Amino acid sequence: MQEYDLIFGIFWYCTGGFSLFINCFFLYLIIFKSPNSLTPYKILLGNSAVTDLIFSMSTTFLQCRLIPNKWAFAYVALGPAKYFGEQVSYYTYVVQLHSLFYLFLCFPLSFGFRYYILIRPMPTMRQLSLLLFCIWLLPLGQLICFVNSQSNPAKIRAYLAENKPEYNLTGYVITGNHMIWEPLTPITLASIVLPMFPIYCLIIFFSRRVHEFLDRRDSGLALMIQACLPLFFVFPPITVYLAYHLELIHFTIAEYLVYSLFSIMPAVSPVVSIYFVRPYHMWILIRRNALLGLPPPEGSTNVDNTKS
């Protein structure tokens, strides 16, 4: 298993490093390069960038190997968090799940925003900020529940020694939850698995409604790519987790794959947004052409229009 530790550790550092860079760059574009036409929508973009940033930082700091077994869930810290002990590792995992749950809840917002402005007046920044705050209250409740559902690390280690005797986890920092010992655990973990399915139904609904109003290929492509992101980077790790926990698969690598696959999402999502939000994409093209001594790209004088 040490070879898995090394391979996936490198992978987490790569996805985390790129996520940190691209989301910081995305925030720079949102704060300093957003035209007036993006004033309300940039609240959603900024919220997405900050959430992706927090999730990628906690994921890279923790580098969690998830070991579900019957009633218990063990979290093996493979990243820098292990040097700070069990409590820091567990709280990092709490932040990771908190930001992941909030990320799930915010998925439909950009699609809903597109549909809303087609049938109603543009919402104000204050209204969008209040909406995001209200949505965040659900993950806040999840965070409080999860903080108070931590099981004794020594008992989790003993449980693994009894139920996974083939594992040698001596020297690893291990925390976890037990659904019998801590009744809040099932509620907290269900918030990661169950909501994504109705959430994705909302994404499909808003995408279709917007597509009915618009007849633009670039808008349709943007919606399609953004709607496909959960299919590639959210549902697969959820499926791996469920299949392994239900003992449908018996591969140790599955314990590493769950958060490795999740870690790709905050690296890819801002790239898609930067490309399809025309002012940001055009700003990059202008700087690239200036650096290479090329003429300004076509349409650079009208960067207030967006592709999405």
mmCIF file of C-alpha atoms in Angstrom:
data_model
loop_
_atom_site.group_PDB
_atom_site.id
_atom_site.type_symbol
_atom_site.label_atom_id
_atom_site.label_comp_id
_atom_site.label_asym_id
_atom_site.label_seq_id
_atom_site.Cartn_x
_atom_site.Cartn_y
_atom_site.Cartn_z
ATOM 1 C CA MET A 1 0.000 0.000 0.000
ATOM 2 C CA GLN A 2 2.972 2.317 0.358
ATOM 3 C CA GLU A 3 3.230 2.525 -3.425
ATOM 4 C CA TYR A 4 -0.403 3.713 -3.494
ATOM 5 C CA ASP A 5 0.459 6.305 -0.852
ATOM 6 C CA LEU A 6 3.222 7.663 -3.077
ATOM 7 C CA ILE A 7 1.298 7.540 -6.366
ATOM 8 C CA PHE A 8 -1.842 9.161 -5.054
ATOM 9 C CA GLY A 9 0.124 11.617 -2.927
ATOM 10 C CA ILE A 10 1.787 12.904 -6.099
ATOM 11 C CA PHE A 11 -1.610 13.015 -7.804
ATOM 12 C CA TRP A 12 -3.151 15.041 -4.956
ATOM 13 C CA TYR A 13 -0.284 17.516 -4.998
ATOM 14 C CA CYS A 14 -0.661 17.931 -8.778
ATOM 15 C CA THR A 15 -4.432 18.486 -8.725
ATOM 16 C CA GLY A 16 -4.186 20.621 -5.589
ATOM 17 C CA GLY A 17 -1.379 22.777 -6.947
ATOM 18 C CA PHE A 18 -3.164 23.391 -10.219
ATOM 19 C CA SER A 19 -6.480 24.056 -8.423
ATOM 20 C CA LEU A 20 -4.783 26.607 -6.181
ATOM 21 C CA PHE A 21 -3.254 28.408 -9.149
ATOM 22 C CA ILE A 22 -6.278 28.391 -11.460
ATOM 23 C CA ASN A 23 -8.798 29.394 -8.785
ATOM 24 C CA CYS A 24 -6.597 32.260 -7.568
ATOM 25 C CA PHE A 25 -6.277 33.397 -11.175
ATOM 26 C CA PHE A 26 -10.038 33.023 -11.598
ATOM 27 C CA LEU A 27 -10.642 35.173 -8.521
ATOM 28 C CA TYR A 28 -8.268 37.795 -9.929
ATOM 29 C CA LEU A 29 -10.310 37.921 -13.149
ATOM 30 C CA ILE A 30 -13.579 38.100 -11.219
ATOM 31 C CA ILE A 31 -12.437 40.919 -8.931
ATOM 32 C CA PHE A 32 -10.433 43.056 -11.359
ATOM 33 C CA LYS A 33 -11.518 42.141 -14.899
ATOM 34 C CA SER A 34 -15.293 41.778 -14.669
ATOM 35 C CA PRO A 35 -17.256 44.256 -16.832
ATOM 36 C CA ASN A 36 -20.442 45.858 -15.537
ATOM 37 C CA SER A 37 -22.547 43.321 -17.415
ATOM 38 C CA LEU A 38 -21.226 40.590 -15.091
ATOM 39 C CA THR A 39 -21.878 42.494 -11.866
ATOM 40 C CA PRO A 40 -24.613 40.205 -10.448
ATOM 41 C CA TYR A 41 -23.319 36.973 -11.969
ATOM 42 C CA LYS A 42 -19.784 37.484 -10.673
ATOM 43 C CA ILE A 43 -21.137 36.846 -7.162
ATOM 44 C CA LEU A 44 -21.902 33.259 -8.219
ATOM 45 C CA LEU A 45 -18.562 32.951 -9.996
ATOM 46 C CA GLY A 46 -16.664 34.218 -6.967
ATOM 47 C CA ASN A 47 -18.605 31.925 -4.660
ATOM 48 C CA SER A 48 -17.714 28.959 -6.869
ATOM 49 C CA ALA A 49 -14.024 29.910 -7.012
ATOM 50 C CA VAL A 50 -13.724 30.353 -3.228
ATOM 51 C CA THR A 51 -15.521 27.066 -2.539
ATOM 52 C CA ASP A 52 -13.324 25.210 -5.031
ATOM 53 C CA LEU A 53 -10.271 26.800 -3.437
ATOM 54 C CA ILE A 54 -11.234 25.729 0.091
ATOM 55 C CA PHE A 55 -12.079 22.209 -1.025
ATOM 56 C CA SER A 56 -8.860 21.742 -2.997
ATOM 57 C CA MET A 57 -6.714 23.152 -0.176
ATOM 58 C CA SER A 58 -8.286 20.889 2.463
ATOM 59 C CA THR A 59 -8.109 17.880 0.129
ATOM 60 C CA THR A 60 -4.418 18.454 -0.607
ATOM 61 C CA PHE A 61 -3.588 19.164 3.027
ATOM 62 C CA LEU A 62 -5.332 15.991 4.235
ATOM 63 C CA GLN A 63 -4.966 13.558 1.287
ATOM 64 C CA CYS A 64 -7.567 11.238 2.752
ATOM 65 C CA ARG A 65 -7.621 7.507 2.248
ATOM 66 C CA LEU A 66 -11.214 6.541 3.032
ATOM 67 C CA ILE A 67 -11.783 3.064 4.533
ATOM 68 C CA PRO A 68 -15.500 2.293 4.947
ATOM 69 C CA ASN A 69 -16.225 -0.990 6.715
ATOM 70 C CA LYS A 70 -19.708 -2.036 7.800
ATOM 71 C CA TRP A 71 -20.713 0.528 10.443
ATOM 72 C CA ALA A 72 -17.480 2.474 10.598
ATOM 73 C CA PHE A 73 -15.584 4.953 8.433
ATOM 74 C CA ALA A 74 -11.863 5.421 8.910
ATOM 75 C CA TYR A 75 -9.956 8.376 7.496
ATOM 76 C CA VAL A 76 -6.232 7.857 7.031
ATOM 77 C CA ALA A 77 -4.339 11.144 6.684
ATOM 78 C CA LEU A 78 -1.582 10.834 4.087
ATOM 79 C CA GLY A 79 -0.882 14.535 3.518
ATOM 80 C CA PRO A 80 0.754 17.270 5.614
ATOM 81 C CA ALA A 81 -2.160 17.175 8.076
ATOM 82 C CA LYS A 82 -0.743 13.968 9.560
ATOM 83 C CA TYR A 83 2.134 15.945 11.074
ATOM 84 C CA PHE A 84 -0.359 17.969 13.134
ATOM 85 C CA GLY A 85 -2.066 14.987 14.736
ATOM 86 C CA GLU A 86 -5.474 13.366 14.832
ATOM 87 C CA GLN A 87 -7.571 16.383 15.774
ATOM 88 C CA VAL A 88 -6.240 18.646 13.015
ATOM 89 C CA SER A 89 -6.655 15.812 10.509
ATOM 90 C CA TYR A 90 -10.260 15.243 11.533
ATOM 91 C CA TYR A 91 -11.168 18.940 11.441
ATOM 92 C CA THR A 92 -9.579 19.190 8.010
ATOM 93 C CA TYR A 93 -11.814 16.348 6.883
ATOM 94 C CA VAL A 94 -14.804 18.201 8.343
ATOM 95 C CA VAL A 95 -13.919 21.299 6.292
ATOM 96 C CA GLN A 96 -13.411 19.128 3.221
ATOM 97 C CA LEU A 97 -16.880 17.564 3.494
ATOM 98 C CA HIS A 98 -18.426 20.919 4.385
ATOM 99 C CA SER A 99 -17.070 22.594 1.244
ATOM 100 C CA LEU A 100 -17.947 19.557 -0.886
ATOM 101 C CA PHE A 101 -21.569 19.600 0.303
ATOM 102 C CA TYR A 102 -21.815 23.344 -0.336
ATOM 103 C CA LEU A 103 -20.279 22.812 -3.766
ATOM 104 C CA PHE A 104 -22.999 20.260 -4.552
ATOM 105 C CA LEU A 105 -25.769 22.610 -3.425
ATOM 106 C CA CYS A 106 -24.415 25.441 -5.576
ATOM 107 C CA PHE A 107 -24.143 23.383 -8.754
ATOM 108 C CA PRO A 108 -27.622 24.344 -10.082
ATOM 109 C CA LEU A 109 -27.241 28.064 -9.329
ATOM 110 C CA SER A 110 -25.480 29.099 -12.541
ATOM 111 C CA PHE A 111 -28.059 27.170 -14.575
ATOM 112 C CA GLY A 112 -30.922 28.597 -12.530
ATOM 113 C CA PHE A 113 -29.489 32.109 -12.882
ATOM 114 C CA ARG A 114 -29.452 31.813 -16.686
ATOM 115 C CA TYR A 115 -33.060 30.699 -16.704
ATOM 116 C CA TYR A 116 -34.171 33.290 -14.161
ATOM 117 C CA ILE A 117 -32.855 36.292 -16.114
ATOM 118 C CA LEU A 118 -34.691 35.060 -19.219
ATOM 119 C CA ILE A 119 -38.089 35.281 -17.536
ATOM 120 C CA ARG A 120 -37.573 37.875 -14.779
ATOM 121 C CA PRO A 121 -35.567 41.055 -14.088
ATOM 122 C CA MET A 122 -31.905 40.685 -13.195
ATOM 123 C CA PRO A 123 -31.462 39.987 -9.458
ATOM 124 C CA THR A 124 -29.315 42.319 -7.407
ATOM 125 C CA MET A 125 -25.996 41.423 -5.817
ATOM 126 C CA ARG A 126 -27.658 41.673 -2.416
ATOM 127 C CA GLN A 127 -30.349 39.174 -3.395
ATOM 128 C CA LEU A 128 -27.782 36.700 -4.718
ATOM 129 C CA SER A 129 -25.629 37.117 -1.608
ATOM 130 C CA LEU A 130 -28.642 36.452 0.615
ATOM 131 C CA LEU A 131 -29.513 33.365 -1.446
ATOM 132 C CA LEU A 132 -25.978 32.006 -1.055
ATOM 133 C CA PHE A 133 -26.057 32.659 2.683
ATOM 134 C CA CYS A 134 -29.341 30.779 3.058
ATOM 135 C CA ILE A 135 -27.973 27.839 1.077
ATOM 136 C CA TRP A 136 -24.805 27.835 3.188
ATOM 137 C CA LEU A 137 -26.860 27.347 6.363
ATOM 138 C CA LEU A 138 -27.450 23.696 5.354
ATOM 139 C CA PRO A 139 -23.717 22.876 5.083
ATOM 140 C CA LEU A 140 -23.198 24.804 8.328
ATOM 141 C CA GLY A 141 -25.626 22.435 10.047
ATOM 142 C CA GLN A 142 -23.773 19.510 8.482
ATOM 143 C CA LEU A 143 -20.456 20.869 9.763
ATOM 144 C CA ILE A 144 -21.793 21.193 13.323
ATOM 145 C CA CYS A 145 -23.185 17.639 13.206
ATOM 146 C CA PHE A 146 -19.937 16.220 11.864
ATOM 147 C CA VAL A 147 -17.775 17.984 14.441
ATOM 148 C CA ASN A 148 -19.908 16.388 17.148
ATOM 149 C CA SER A 149 -19.932 12.903 15.624
ATOM 150 C CA GLN A 150 -16.212 12.119 15.866
ATOM 151 C CA SER A 151 -15.469 8.710 17.293
ATOM 152 C CA ASN A 152 -12.520 7.921 19.519
ATOM 153 C CA PRO A 153 -9.516 7.364 17.198
ATOM 154 C CA ALA A 154 -8.255 4.511 19.384
ATOM 155 C CA LYS A 155 -11.592 2.715 19.034
ATOM 156 C CA ILE A 156 -11.583 3.242 15.255
ATOM 157 C CA ARG A 157 -8.066 1.820 15.073
ATOM 158 C CA ALA A 158 -9.129 -1.181 17.172
ATOM 159 C CA TYR A 159 -12.206 -1.659 14.971
ATOM 160 C CA LEU A 160 -10.023 -1.744 11.857
ATOM 161 C CA ALA A 161 -7.613 -4.188 13.500
ATOM 162 C CA GLU A 162 -10.550 -6.516 14.164
ATOM 163 C CA ASN A 163 -12.340 -6.153 10.822
ATOM 164 C CA LYS A 164 -9.349 -5.495 8.539
ATOM 165 C CA PRO A 165 -6.583 -7.604 10.127
ATOM 166 C CA GLU A 166 -4.710 -7.719 6.817
ATOM 167 C CA TYR A 167 -4.054 -3.967 7.045
ATOM 168 C CA ASN A 168 -0.899 -2.750 8.748
ATOM 169 C CA LEU A 169 -1.677 0.846 9.684
ATOM 170 C CA THR A 170 0.924 1.259 12.386
ATOM 171 C CA GLY A 171 2.328 4.772 12.321
ATOM 172 C CA TYR A 172 -0.582 6.243 10.335
ATOM 173 C CA VAL A 173 -2.806 9.007 11.676
ATOM 174 C CA ILE A 174 -6.339 7.576 11.729
ATOM 175 C CA THR A 175 -9.619 9.227 12.667
ATOM 176 C CA GLY A 176 -13.166 8.189 11.903
ATOM 177 C CA ASN A 177 -16.837 7.805 12.672
ATOM 178 C CA HIS A 178 -18.987 4.891 13.755
ATOM 179 C CA MET A 179 -22.691 4.953 12.914
ATOM 180 C CA ILE A 180 -23.709 3.036 16.038
ATOM 181 C CA TRP A 181 -21.532 4.916 18.484
ATOM 182 C CA GLU A 182 -22.300 8.329 16.961
ATOM 183 C CA PRO A 183 -25.917 8.596 15.679
ATOM 184 C CA LEU A 184 -25.219 11.864 13.812
ATOM 185 C CA THR A 185 -22.778 10.105 11.486
ATOM 186 C CA PRO A 186 -25.371 8.641 9.042
ATOM 187 C CA ILE A 187 -27.031 12.053 8.626
ATOM 188 C CA THR A 188 -23.732 13.753 7.902
ATOM 189 C CA LEU A 189 -22.461 11.178 5.422
ATOM 190 C CA ALA A 190 -25.822 10.944 3.661
ATOM 191 C CA SER A 191 -25.490 14.643 2.850
ATOM 192 C CA ILE A 192 -22.551 13.769 0.591
ATOM 193 C CA VAL A 193 -24.149 10.866 -1.258
ATOM 194 C CA LEU A 194 -27.890 11.522 -1.554
ATOM 195 C CA PRO A 195 -28.349 15.202 -2.564
ATOM 196 C CA MET A 196 -26.365 14.996 -5.793
ATOM 197 C CA PHE A 197 -29.043 12.980 -7.579
ATOM 198 C CA PRO A 198 -31.934 15.484 -7.155
ATOM 199 C CA ILE A 199 -29.438 18.311 -7.644
ATOM 200 C CA TYR A 200 -28.454 16.924 -11.018
ATOM 201 C CA CYS A 201 -32.135 16.691 -11.968
ATOM 202 C CA LEU A 202 -32.340 20.449 -11.315
ATOM 203 C CA ILE A 203 -29.283 21.009 -13.523
ATOM 204 C CA ILE A 204 -30.915 19.085 -16.380
ATOM 205 C CA PHE A 205 -34.207 20.938 -15.910
ATOM 206 C CA PHE A 206 -32.647 24.417 -16.014
ATOM 207 C CA SER A 207 -30.357 23.460 -18.905
ATOM 208 C CA ARG A 208 -33.280 22.347 -21.027
ATOM 209 C CA ARG A 209 -35.329 25.406 -20.184
ATOM 210 C CA VAL A 210 -32.479 27.743 -21.112
ATOM 211 C CA HIS A 211 -31.836 25.819 -24.315
ATOM 212 C CA GLU A 212 -35.478 26.327 -25.287
ATOM 213 C CA PHE A 213 -35.025 30.096 -25.036
ATOM 214 C CA LEU A 214 -31.617 30.393 -26.671
ATOM 215 C CA ASP A 215 -30.503 29.329 -30.107
ATOM 216 C CA ARG A 216 -26.767 29.936 -29.795
ATOM 217 C CA ARG A 217 -24.246 27.175 -30.298
ATOM 218 C CA ASP A 218 -21.695 28.573 -27.853
ATOM 219 C CA SER A 219 -24.313 28.894 -25.092
ATOM 220 C CA GLY A 220 -25.526 25.370 -25.781
ATOM 221 C CA LEU A 221 -21.961 24.038 -25.685
ATOM 222 C CA ALA A 222 -21.228 25.862 -22.440
ATOM 223 C CA LEU A 223 -24.342 24.441 -20.803
ATOM 224 C CA MET A 224 -23.589 20.941 -22.060
ATOM 225 C CA ILE A 225 -19.988 20.930 -20.803
ATOM 226 C CA GLN A 226 -20.887 22.392 -17.426
ATOM 227 C CA ALA A 227 -23.746 19.919 -17.036
ATOM 228 C CA CYS A 228 -21.376 17.036 -17.844
ATOM 229 C CA LEU A 229 -18.793 17.918 -15.192
ATOM 230 C CA PRO A 230 -20.637 16.095 -12.372
ATOM 231 C CA LEU A 231 -20.984 13.029 -14.609
ATOM 232 C CA PHE A 232 -17.193 12.775 -14.861
ATOM 233 C CA PHE A 233 -15.969 14.060 -11.494
ATOM 234 C CA VAL A 234 -18.810 13.679 -8.953
ATOM 235 C CA PHE A 235 -20.863 10.586 -9.723
ATOM 236 C CA PRO A 236 -17.838 8.285 -10.324
ATOM 237 C CA PRO A 237 -16.325 8.789 -6.819
ATOM 238 C CA ILE A 238 -19.781 8.448 -5.254
ATOM 239 C CA THR A 239 -20.271 5.204 -7.195
ATOM 240 C CA VAL A 240 -16.850 3.892 -6.158
ATOM 241 C CA TYR A 241 -17.584 4.722 -2.522
ATOM 242 C CA LEU A 242 -20.987 2.988 -2.547
ATOM 243 C CA ALA A 243 -19.715 -0.074 -4.425
ATOM 244 C CA TYR A 244 -16.802 -0.506 -2.021
ATOM 245 C CA HIS A 245 -18.869 0.066 1.101
ATOM 246 C CA LEU A 246 -21.527 -2.395 -0.081
ATOM 247 C CA GLU A 247 -18.709 -4.862 -0.842
ATOM 248 C CA LEU A 248 -19.549 -5.032 -4.531
ATOM 249 C CA ILE A 249 -15.868 -4.413 -5.282
ATOM 250 C CA HIS A 250 -12.867 -5.469 -3.211
ATOM 251 C CA PHE A 251 -9.960 -3.391 -4.472
ATOM 252 C CA THR A 252 -7.814 -1.468 -2.006
ATOM 253 C CA ILE A 253 -7.229 1.205 -4.630
ATOM 254 C CA ALA A 254 -10.901 2.201 -4.242
ATOM 255 C CA GLU A 255 -10.021 3.687 -0.841
ATOM 256 C CA TYR A 256 -7.749 6.166 -2.593
ATOM 257 C CA LEU A 257 -9.912 6.818 -5.636
ATOM 258 C CA VAL A 258 -12.850 8.526 -3.899
ATOM 259 C CA TYR A 259 -11.141 11.805 -3.013
ATOM 260 C CA SER A 260 -8.641 11.546 -5.862
ATOM 261 C CA LEU A 261 -11.532 11.764 -8.328
ATOM 262 C CA PHE A 262 -13.228 14.497 -6.323
ATOM 263 C CA SER A 263 -9.984 16.520 -6.384
ATOM 264 C CA ILE A 264 -10.176 16.899 -10.179
ATOM 265 C CA MET A 265 -13.430 18.868 -10.068
ATOM 266 C CA PRO A 266 -12.051 22.143 -8.581
ATOM 267 C CA ALA A 267 -9.219 22.033 -11.117
ATOM 268 C CA VAL A 268 -11.460 21.644 -14.168
ATOM 269 C CA SER A 269 -14.472 23.767 -13.226
ATOM 270 C CA PRO A 270 -12.701 27.188 -13.256
ATOM 271 C CA VAL A 271 -11.036 26.372 -16.583
ATOM 272 C CA VAL A 272 -14.458 25.797 -18.132
ATOM 273 C CA SER A 273 -15.814 29.016 -16.604
ATOM 274 C CA ILE A 274 -12.841 31.103 -17.754
ATOM 275 C CA TYR A 275 -13.154 29.780 -21.292
ATOM 276 C CA PHE A 276 -16.889 30.327 -21.669
ATOM 277 C CA VAL A 277 -17.192 33.689 -19.902
ATOM 278 C CA ARG A 278 -16.202 35.869 -22.834
ATOM 279 C CA PRO A 279 -14.657 38.884 -20.998
ATOM 280 C CA TYR A 280 -12.206 36.605 -19.155
ATOM 281 C CA HIS A 281 -11.405 34.530 -22.224
ATOM 282 C CA MET A 282 -10.913 37.644 -24.341
ATOM 283 C CA TRP A 283 -8.674 39.285 -21.726
ATOM 284 C CA ILE A 284 -6.373 36.248 -21.840
ATOM 285 C CA LEU A 285 -6.295 36.320 -25.656
ATOM 286 C CA ILE A 286 -5.470 40.041 -25.680
ATOM 287 C CA ARG A 287 -2.572 39.535 -23.257
ATOM 288 C CA ARG A 288 -1.335 36.526 -25.213
ATOM 289 C CA ASN A 289 -1.385 38.391 -28.531
ATOM 290 C CA ALA A 290 0.323 41.410 -26.997
ATOM 291 C CA LEU A 291 3.058 39.187 -25.608
ATOM 292 C CA LEU A 292 3.590 37.514 -28.987
ATOM 293 C CA GLY A 293 3.380 40.769 -30.936
ATOM 294 C CA LEU A 294 0.179 39.739 -32.717
ATOM 295 C CA PRO A 295 -2.796 42.003 -33.545
ATOM 296 C CA PRO A 296 -5.698 42.070 -31.065
ATOM 297 C CA PRO A 297 -8.105 39.155 -31.494
ATOM 298 C CA GLU A 298 -11.368 39.697 -33.325
ATOM 299 C CA GLY A 299 -14.081 41.040 -31.052
ATOM 300 C CA SER A 300 -11.666 42.371 -28.439
ATOM 301 C CA THR A 301 -13.346 45.781 -28.543
ATOM 302 C CA ASN A 302 -16.596 44.309 -27.284
ATOM 303 C CA VAL A 303 -15.719 42.214 -24.280
ATOM 304 C CA ASP A 304 -18.912 42.948 -22.393
ATOM 305 C CA ASN A 305 -20.683 40.077 -24.117
ATOM 306 C CA THR A 306 -20.413 36.649 -22.568
ATOM 307 C CA LYS A 307 -20.358 33.190 -23.978
ATOM 308 C CA SER A 308 -22.464 31.722 -21.247
#
